Amino acid sequence: MTDTAMSRVVLATHNTKKLAELRRLAEEAGLEIVGLAEVADYPEPDETELTFEGNALLKATAAAEATGLPALADDSGLEVDVLNRMPGVRSARWAGPEGDDRANLELVLRQLHDVEPRRRTGRFVCAMAFAHPDGRTEVLRGEVEGVIIAEPRGTNGFGYDPIFVPEGHERTTAELSADEKDRISHRGRAVRAMVARLPELLAAGAGEE
Ligand code: ITT
């Protein structure tokens, strides 16, 4: 295996905004990225697990099996403390199966309408899973704490970004630049932790082939 081939990974996500963030973070780390659009179509697994880690592993494993390439997938979402950490793993479809970002965010705002500011705490969570075609897997978590504000602000990012202000910041993650968000985000943290593990994960796979 050449060095180039060793760092080639497929990013297993159908969410184009998430793909853009993952691609940016992974390419920064020197990985050669293959998107799902560049590989043969395969059935998307149902996200049947009750944890971010479980669902991330389902997605990464399905991609590695279908493509024969090492795969990375994330399962992510917003946990709101007064909602018993929901929407959690149901973040993408909180307001209905069609996965409408705006409807999801507005439902959370309605659910929090009478909650005072100091109790509107929560976090973005990202479980980042790696799956090698030889069957080995790894999963890591990144988080960013923050508060959920009452009025959406900003147009960058996606999902719940317009209502989430990270701890120690005044702007929402939809008002931060891409670089600023990457530095502090749940996804940025998880990707950086995974990238640090990849040389070992990819090399071990090469040795066993
Ligand atoms: P894939 O499963 O194909 O990757 P998805 O959108 O279904 O795409 P998830 O099941 O992981 O992905 O759901 C993630 C949802 O959580 C996403 O749709 C947003 O609503 C929310 N979310 C995750 N990361 C976010 C971020 O960085 N900013 C804002 N919202 C985020």
PDB file of C-alpha atoms and ligand atoms in Angstrom:
ATOM      1  CA  MET A   1       0.000   0.000   0.000  1.00  0.00           C
ATOM      2  CA  THR A   2       1.332   3.443  -0.870  1.00  0.00           C
ATOM      3  CA  ASP A   3       1.224   6.397   1.531  1.00  0.00           C
ATOM      4  CA  THR A   4      -1.462   7.996  -0.626  1.00  0.00           C
ATOM      5  CA  ALA A   5      -3.667   4.920  -0.585  1.00  0.00           C
ATOM      6  CA  MET A   6      -3.241   4.633   3.168  1.00  0.00           C
ATOM      7  CA  SER A   7      -4.780   8.018   3.781  1.00  0.00           C
ATOM      8  CA  ARG A   8      -7.780   7.556   1.469  1.00  0.00           C
ATOM      9  CA  VAL A   9     -11.036   7.412   3.410  1.00  0.00           C
ATOM     10  CA  VAL A  10     -14.705   7.594   2.491  1.00  0.00           C
ATOM     11  CA  LEU A  11     -16.847  10.073   4.417  1.00  0.00           C
ATOM     12  CA  ALA A  12     -20.185   8.366   4.997  1.00  0.00           C
ATOM     13  CA  THR A  13     -22.752  11.144   5.244  1.00  0.00           C
ATOM     14  CA  HIS A  14     -25.709  12.196   3.098  1.00  0.00           C
ATOM     15  CA  ASN A  15     -25.922  15.595   4.800  1.00  0.00           C
ATOM     16  CA  THR A  16     -24.168  17.992   2.383  1.00  0.00           C
ATOM     17  CA  LYS A  17     -23.472  20.689   5.014  1.00  0.00           C
ATOM     18  CA  LYS A  18     -22.016  18.111   7.380  1.00  0.00           C
ATOM     19  CA  LEU A  19     -19.963  16.663   4.509  1.00  0.00           C
ATOM     20  CA  ALA A  20     -18.519  20.116   3.814  1.00  0.00           C
ATOM     21  CA  GLU A  21     -17.416  20.465   7.467  1.00  0.00           C
ATOM     22  CA  LEU A  22     -16.011  16.934   7.624  1.00  0.00           C
ATOM     23  CA  ARG A  23     -14.206  17.333   4.305  1.00  0.00           C
ATOM     24  CA  ARG A  24     -12.640  20.615   5.414  1.00  0.00           C
ATOM     25  CA  LEU A  25     -11.458  19.136   8.707  1.00  0.00           C
ATOM     26  CA  ALA A  26     -10.202  15.879   7.218  1.00  0.00           C
ATOM     27  CA  GLU A  27      -8.411  17.506   4.262  1.00  0.00           C
ATOM     28  CA  GLU A  28      -6.725  19.916   6.658  1.00  0.00           C
ATOM     29  CA  ALA A  29      -5.308  16.796   8.311  1.00  0.00           C
ATOM     30  CA  GLY A  30      -3.938  15.533   4.976  1.00  0.00           C
ATOM     31  CA  LEU A  31      -6.493  12.808   4.257  1.00  0.00           C
ATOM     32  CA  GLU A  32      -7.664  12.039   0.735  1.00  0.00           C
ATOM     33  CA  ILE A  33     -11.439  12.174   0.920  1.00  0.00           C
ATOM     34  CA  VAL A  34     -13.958  10.190  -1.090  1.00  0.00           C
ATOM     35  CA  GLY A  35     -17.570  11.364  -0.800  1.00  0.00           C
ATOM     36  CA  LEU A  36     -20.549   9.017  -1.116  1.00  0.00           C
ATOM     37  CA  ALA A  37     -21.379  10.661  -4.453  1.00  0.00           C
ATOM     38  CA  GLU A  38     -18.133   9.187  -5.818  1.00  0.00           C
ATOM     39  CA  VAL A  39     -18.848   5.566  -4.852  1.00  0.00           C
ATOM     40  CA  ALA A  40     -21.473   3.063  -6.014  1.00  0.00           C
ATOM     41  CA  ASP A  41     -24.811   3.542  -4.297  1.00  0.00           C
ATOM     42  CA  TYR A  42     -25.540   1.227  -1.352  1.00  0.00           C
ATOM     43  CA  PRO A  43     -28.497   1.043   1.055  1.00  0.00           C
ATOM     44  CA  GLU A  44     -28.294   3.641   3.830  1.00  0.00           C
ATOM     45  CA  PRO A  45     -28.567   1.884   7.212  1.00  0.00           C
ATOM     46  CA  ASP A  46     -31.483   2.853   9.489  1.00  0.00           C
ATOM     47  CA  GLU A  47     -30.225   4.739  12.548  1.00  0.00           C
ATOM     48  CA  THR A  48     -31.705   2.233  14.975  1.00  0.00           C
ATOM     49  CA  GLU A  49     -29.293   2.654  17.902  1.00  0.00           C
ATOM     50  CA  LEU A  50     -30.067   4.725  21.000  1.00  0.00           C
ATOM     51  CA  THR A  51     -26.603   6.289  21.248  1.00  0.00           C
ATOM     52  CA  PHE A  52     -24.573   8.589  18.985  1.00  0.00           C
ATOM     53  CA  GLU A  53     -21.726   6.076  19.105  1.00  0.00           C
ATOM     54  CA  GLY A  54     -23.952   3.177  18.036  1.00  0.00           C
ATOM     55  CA  ASN A  55     -25.411   5.051  15.071  1.00  0.00           C
ATOM     56  CA  ALA A  56     -22.026   6.412  13.947  1.00  0.00           C
ATOM     57  CA  LEU A  57     -20.672   2.842  13.922  1.00  0.00           C
ATOM     58  CA  LEU A  58     -23.663   1.608  11.883  1.00  0.00           C
ATOM     59  CA  LYS A  59     -23.001   4.275   9.235  1.00  0.00           C
ATOM     60  CA  ALA A  60     -19.206   3.789   9.090  1.00  0.00           C
ATOM     61  CA  THR A  61     -19.428  -0.011   8.999  1.00  0.00           C
ATOM     62  CA  ALA A  62     -22.025   0.000   6.187  1.00  0.00           C
ATOM     63  CA  ALA A  63     -19.820   2.330   4.137  1.00  0.00           C
ATOM     64  CA  ALA A  64     -16.633   0.296   4.684  1.00  0.00           C
ATOM     65  CA  GLU A  65     -18.418  -2.943   3.758  1.00  0.00           C
ATOM     66  CA  ALA A  66     -20.017  -1.451   0.647  1.00  0.00           C
ATOM     67  CA  THR A  67     -16.978   0.413  -0.685  1.00  0.00           C
ATOM     68  CA  GLY A  68     -14.028  -1.677   0.502  1.00  0.00           C
ATOM     69  CA  LEU A  69     -12.441   1.568   1.758  1.00  0.00           C
ATOM     70  CA  PRO A  70     -11.761   2.725   5.326  1.00  0.00           C
ATOM     71  CA  ALA A  71     -14.757   4.862   6.304  1.00  0.00           C
ATOM     72  CA  LEU A  72     -15.503   7.702   8.701  1.00  0.00           C
ATOM     73  CA  ALA A  73     -19.044   8.612   9.781  1.00  0.00           C
ATOM     74  CA  ASP A  74     -20.429  10.919  12.394  1.00  0.00           C
ATOM     75  CA  ASP A  75     -23.670  10.812  14.314  1.00  0.00           C
ATOM     76  CA  SER A  76     -24.318  14.115  15.956  1.00  0.00           C
ATOM     77  CA  GLY A  77     -26.985  16.240  17.561  1.00  0.00           C
ATOM     78  CA  LEU A  78     -28.097  18.728  20.153  1.00  0.00           C
ATOM     79  CA  GLU A  79     -28.742  17.726  23.775  1.00  0.00           C
ATOM     80  CA  VAL A  80     -30.928  20.140  25.759  1.00  0.00           C
ATOM     81  CA  ASP A  81     -30.710  19.570  29.527  1.00  0.00           C
ATOM     82  CA  VAL A  82     -34.314  20.567  30.413  1.00  0.00           C
ATOM     83  CA  LEU A  83     -35.581  18.271  27.632  1.00  0.00           C
ATOM     84  CA  ASN A  84     -33.841  15.276  29.257  1.00  0.00           C
ATOM     85  CA  ARG A  85     -31.021  15.628  26.719  1.00  0.00           C
ATOM     86  CA  MET A  86     -33.368  15.437  23.733  1.00  0.00           C
ATOM     87  CA  PRO A  87     -33.472  15.876  20.715  1.00  0.00           C
ATOM     88  CA  GLY A  88     -30.188  13.895  21.052  1.00  0.00           C
ATOM     89  CA  VAL A  89     -29.958  11.070  18.513  1.00  0.00           C
ATOM     90  CA  ARG A  90     -33.296  12.266  17.069  1.00  0.00           C
ATOM     91  CA  SER A  91     -31.948  15.750  16.212  1.00  0.00           C
ATOM     92  CA  ALA A  92     -32.219  15.379  12.415  1.00  0.00           C
ATOM     93  CA  ARG A  93     -35.880  14.355  12.536  1.00  0.00           C
ATOM     94  CA  TRP A  94     -37.137  16.088  15.711  1.00  0.00           C
ATOM     95  CA  ALA A  95     -40.083  17.814  14.008  1.00  0.00           C
ATOM     96  CA  GLY A  96     -40.849  15.024  11.523  1.00  0.00           C
ATOM     97  CA  PRO A  97     -39.367  12.432   9.171  1.00  0.00           C
ATOM     98  CA  GLU A  98     -38.558  14.918   6.389  1.00  0.00           C
ATOM     99  CA  GLY A  99     -35.593  16.300   8.373  1.00  0.00           C
ATOM    100  CA  ASP A 100     -36.331  20.018   8.017  1.00  0.00           C
ATOM    101  CA  ASP A 101     -33.654  22.070   9.870  1.00  0.00           C
ATOM    102  CA  ARG A 102     -35.894  25.107  10.364  1.00  0.00           C
ATOM    103  CA  ALA A 103     -38.882  23.085  11.652  1.00  0.00           C
ATOM    104  CA  ASN A 104     -36.592  21.188  14.061  1.00  0.00           C
ATOM    105  CA  LEU A 105     -35.128  24.392  15.469  1.00  0.00           C
ATOM    106  CA  GLU A 106     -38.556  26.035  15.837  1.00  0.00           C
ATOM    107  CA  LEU A 107     -39.912  23.028  17.696  1.00  0.00           C
ATOM    108  CA  VAL A 108     -37.041  23.231  20.216  1.00  0.00           C
ATOM    109  CA  LEU A 109     -37.727  26.963  20.647  1.00  0.00           C
ATOM    110  CA  ARG A 110     -41.435  26.289  21.340  1.00  0.00           C
ATOM    111  CA  GLN A 111     -40.514  23.558  23.824  1.00  0.00           C
ATOM    112  CA  LEU A 112     -38.228  26.026  25.662  1.00  0.00           C
ATOM    113  CA  HIS A 113     -40.484  29.092  25.416  1.00  0.00           C
ATOM    114  CA  ASP A 114     -41.043  29.439  29.198  1.00  0.00           C
ATOM    115  CA  VAL A 115     -37.579  28.285  30.300  1.00  0.00           C
ATOM    116  CA  GLU A 116     -35.457  31.028  31.897  1.00  0.00           C
ATOM    117  CA  PRO A 117     -32.067  31.830  30.275  1.00  0.00           C
ATOM    118  CA  ARG A 118     -29.845  30.272  32.968  1.00  0.00           C
ATOM    119  CA  ARG A 119     -31.609  26.901  32.560  1.00  0.00           C
ATOM    120  CA  ARG A 120     -31.311  26.787  28.740  1.00  0.00           C
ATOM    121  CA  THR A 121     -28.084  24.792  28.808  1.00  0.00           C
ATOM    122  CA  GLY A 122     -27.053  21.990  26.477  1.00  0.00           C
ATOM    123  CA  ARG A 123     -24.386  20.780  24.136  1.00  0.00           C
ATOM    124  CA  PHE A 124     -23.627  19.654  20.615  1.00  0.00           C
ATOM    125  CA  VAL A 125     -22.344  16.089  20.565  1.00  0.00           C
ATOM    126  CA  CYS A 126     -20.498  14.305  17.762  1.00  0.00           C
ATOM    127  CA  ALA A 127     -19.582  10.625  17.793  1.00  0.00           C
ATOM    128  CA  MET A 128     -16.994   9.983  15.101  1.00  0.00           C
ATOM    129  CA  ALA A 129     -16.679   6.364  13.977  1.00  0.00           C
ATOM    130  CA  PHE A 130     -13.965   4.717  11.897  1.00  0.00           C
ATOM    131  CA  ALA A 131     -14.529   1.358  10.236  1.00  0.00           C
ATOM    132  CA  HIS A 132     -11.907  -0.581   8.313  1.00  0.00           C
ATOM    133  CA  PRO A 133     -13.029  -3.099   5.646  1.00  0.00           C
ATOM    134  CA  ASP A 134     -11.150  -5.744   7.684  1.00  0.00           C
ATOM    135  CA  GLY A 135     -13.721  -5.322  10.465  1.00  0.00           C
ATOM    136  CA  ARG A 136     -11.841  -3.179  12.956  1.00  0.00           C
ATOM    137  CA  THR A 137     -13.677  -0.169  14.362  1.00  0.00           C
ATOM    138  CA  GLU A 138     -13.033   2.834  16.604  1.00  0.00           C
ATOM    139  CA  VAL A 139     -15.410   5.479  17.927  1.00  0.00           C
ATOM    140  CA  LEU A 140     -14.630   8.781  19.682  1.00  0.00           C
ATOM    141  CA  ARG A 141     -16.756  11.650  21.003  1.00  0.00           C
ATOM    142  CA  GLY A 142     -16.442  15.438  20.803  1.00  0.00           C
ATOM    143  CA  GLU A 143     -18.706  17.908  22.620  1.00  0.00           C
ATOM    144  CA  VAL A 144     -19.207  21.647  22.941  1.00  0.00           C
ATOM    145  CA  GLU A 145     -21.231  23.099  25.848  1.00  0.00           C
ATOM    146  CA  GLY A 146     -23.464  26.111  25.363  1.00  0.00           C
ATOM    147  CA  VAL A 147     -26.878  27.719  25.752  1.00  0.00           C
ATOM    148  CA  ILE A 148     -29.959  27.750  23.544  1.00  0.00           C
ATOM    149  CA  ILE A 149     -31.085  31.316  22.851  1.00  0.00           C
ATOM    150  CA  ALA A 150     -34.693  32.382  22.184  1.00  0.00           C
ATOM    151  CA  GLU A 151     -34.327  34.020  18.731  1.00  0.00           C
ATOM    152  CA  PRO A 152     -32.339  32.457  15.851  1.00  0.00           C
ATOM    153  CA  ARG A 153     -29.288  34.459  14.716  1.00  0.00           C
ATOM    154  CA  GLY A 154     -26.873  33.921  11.812  1.00  0.00           C
ATOM    155  CA  THR A 155     -26.861  32.085   8.494  1.00  0.00           C
ATOM    156  CA  ASN A 156     -23.663  29.998   8.542  1.00  0.00           C
ATOM    157  CA  GLY A 157     -23.515  26.318   9.415  1.00  0.00           C
ATOM    158  CA  PHE A 158     -26.695  24.213   9.511  1.00  0.00           C
ATOM    159  CA  GLY A 159     -29.214  22.531  11.808  1.00  0.00           C
ATOM    160  CA  TYR A 160     -29.475  24.123  15.238  1.00  0.00           C
ATOM    161  CA  ASP A 161     -26.521  26.509  14.724  1.00  0.00           C
ATOM    162  CA  PRO A 162     -28.694  29.690  14.725  1.00  0.00           C
ATOM    163  CA  ILE A 163     -29.913  29.021  18.306  1.00  0.00           C
ATOM    164  CA  PHE A 164     -26.702  27.712  19.914  1.00  0.00           C
ATOM    165  CA  VAL A 165     -24.191  30.006  21.663  1.00  0.00           C
ATOM    166  CA  PRO A 166     -21.060  28.106  22.754  1.00  0.00           C
ATOM    167  CA  GLU A 167     -19.802  28.641  26.301  1.00  0.00           C
ATOM    168  CA  GLY A 168     -17.460  31.634  26.485  1.00  0.00           C
ATOM    169  CA  HIS A 169     -18.831  33.142  23.259  1.00  0.00           C
ATOM    170  CA  GLU A 170     -21.462  35.750  22.430  1.00  0.00           C
ATOM    171  CA  ARG A 171     -22.211  34.743  18.843  1.00  0.00           C
ATOM    172  CA  THR A 172     -24.176  31.675  17.764  1.00  0.00           C
ATOM    173  CA  THR A 173     -22.336  28.975  15.823  1.00  0.00           C
ATOM    174  CA  ALA A 174     -24.284  30.265  12.783  1.00  0.00           C
ATOM    175  CA  GLU A 175     -22.576  33.657  13.282  1.00  0.00           C
ATOM    176  CA  LEU A 176     -19.069  32.187  13.559  1.00  0.00           C
ATOM    177  CA  SER A 177     -16.910  31.752  10.468  1.00  0.00           C
ATOM    178  CA  ALA A 178     -16.236  28.202   9.280  1.00  0.00           C
ATOM    179  CA  ASP A 179     -12.744  28.329  10.830  1.00  0.00           C
ATOM    180  CA  GLU A 180     -14.029  29.654  14.141  1.00  0.00           C
ATOM    181  CA  LYS A 181     -16.676  26.935  14.348  1.00  0.00           C
ATOM    182  CA  ASP A 182     -14.175  24.181  13.415  1.00  0.00           C
ATOM    183  CA  ARG A 183     -11.825  25.256  16.200  1.00  0.00           C
ATOM    184  CA  ILE A 184     -14.373  24.790  18.982  1.00  0.00           C
ATOM    185  CA  SER A 185     -17.073  22.515  17.584  1.00  0.00           C
ATOM    186  CA  HIS A 186     -18.033  19.008  18.673  1.00  0.00           C
ATOM    187  CA  ARG A 187     -17.205  17.838  15.115  1.00  0.00           C
ATOM    188  CA  GLY A 188     -13.860  19.639  15.036  1.00  0.00           C
ATOM    189  CA  ARG A 189     -12.878  18.050  18.351  1.00  0.00           C
ATOM    190  CA  ALA A 190     -14.003  14.567  17.325  1.00  0.00           C
ATOM    191  CA  VAL A 191     -12.295  14.747  13.924  1.00  0.00           C
ATOM    192  CA  ARG A 192      -9.012  15.985  15.407  1.00  0.00           C
ATOM    193  CA  ALA A 193      -9.064  13.166  17.984  1.00  0.00           C
ATOM    194  CA  MET A 194      -9.791  10.606  15.250  1.00  0.00           C
ATOM    195  CA  VAL A 195      -7.150  11.989  12.892  1.00  0.00           C
ATOM    196  CA  ALA A 196      -4.579  11.535  15.657  1.00  0.00           C
ATOM    197  CA  ARG A 197      -5.540   7.841  15.822  1.00  0.00           C
ATOM    198  CA  LEU A 198      -5.713   7.229  12.054  1.00  0.00           C
ATOM    199  CA  PRO A 199      -2.050   6.509  11.249  1.00  0.00           C
ATOM    200  CA  GLU A 200      -2.200   3.603  13.673  1.00  0.00           C
ATOM    201  CA  LEU A 201      -5.647   2.422  12.545  1.00  0.00           C
ATOM    202  CA  LEU A 202      -4.774   2.538   8.843  1.00  0.00           C
ATOM    203  CA  ALA A 203      -1.298   1.024   9.297  1.00  0.00           C
ATOM    204  CA  ALA A 204      -2.592  -1.903  11.355  1.00  0.00           C
ATOM    205  CA  GLY A 205      -5.104  -2.630   8.578  1.00  0.00           C
ATOM    206  CA  ALA A 206      -2.346  -2.572   5.968  1.00  0.00           C
ATOM    207  CA  GLY A 207      -0.261  -5.019   7.994  1.00  0.00           C
ATOM    208  CA  GLU A 208      -3.066  -7.559   8.176  1.00  0.00           C
ATOM    209  CA  GLU A 209      -3.900  -7.536   4.481  1.00  0.00           C
TER     210      GLU A 209
HETATM  211  P1  ITT B   1     -26.068  11.570   7.957  1.00  0.00           P
HETATM  212  O1  ITT B   1     -26.720  10.590   8.904  1.00  0.00           O
HETATM  213  O2  ITT B   1     -26.205  11.168   6.519  1.00  0.00           O
HETATM  214  O3  ITT B   1     -24.647  11.893   8.322  1.00  0.00           O
HETATM  215  P2  ITT B   1     -27.940  13.448   9.168  1.00  0.00           P
HETATM  216  O4  ITT B   1     -28.268  14.893   8.966  1.00  0.00           O
HETATM  217  O5  ITT B   1     -29.098  12.465   9.203  1.00  0.00           O
HETATM  218  O6  ITT B   1     -26.857  12.994   8.065  1.00  0.00           O
HETATM  219  P3  ITT B   1     -27.393  12.890  11.965  1.00  0.00           P
HETATM  220  O7  ITT B   1     -28.336  11.738  12.016  1.00  0.00           O
HETATM  221  O8  ITT B   1     -26.045  12.753  12.611  1.00  0.00           O
HETATM  222  O9  ITT B   1     -27.085  13.328  10.453  1.00  0.00           O
HETATM  223  O10 ITT B   1     -28.155  14.157  12.568  1.00  0.00           O
HETATM  224  C1  ITT B   1     -27.468  15.293  12.858  1.00  0.00           C
HETATM  225  C2  ITT B   1     -28.420  16.414  13.137  1.00  0.00           C
HETATM  226  O11 ITT B   1     -28.018  17.074  14.341  1.00  0.00           O
HETATM  227  C3  ITT B   1     -28.363  17.465  12.044  1.00  0.00           C
HETATM  228  O12 ITT B   1     -29.317  17.240  11.027  1.00  0.00           O
HETATM  229  C4  ITT B   1     -28.595  18.752  12.819  1.00  0.00           C
HETATM  230  O13 ITT B   1     -29.979  18.933  13.008  1.00  0.00           O
HETATM  231  C5  ITT B   1     -27.948  18.451  14.174  1.00  0.00           C
HETATM  232  N1  ITT B   1     -26.521  18.886  14.176  1.00  0.00           N
HETATM  233  C6  ITT B   1     -25.431  18.067  14.141  1.00  0.00           C
HETATM  234  N2  ITT B   1     -24.298  18.773  14.080  1.00  0.00           N
HETATM  235  C7  ITT B   1     -24.663  20.069  14.048  1.00  0.00           C
HETATM  236  C8  ITT B   1     -23.950  21.277  13.936  1.00  0.00           C
HETATM  237  O14 ITT B   1     -22.623  21.301  13.798  1.00  0.00           O
HETATM  238  N3  ITT B   1     -24.636  22.419  13.926  1.00  0.00           N
HETATM  239  C9  ITT B   1     -25.974  22.407  14.023  1.00  0.00           C
HETATM  240  N4  ITT B   1     -26.738  21.320  14.102  1.00  0.00           N
HETATM  241  C10 ITT B   1     -26.085  20.137  14.116  1.00  0.00           C
END
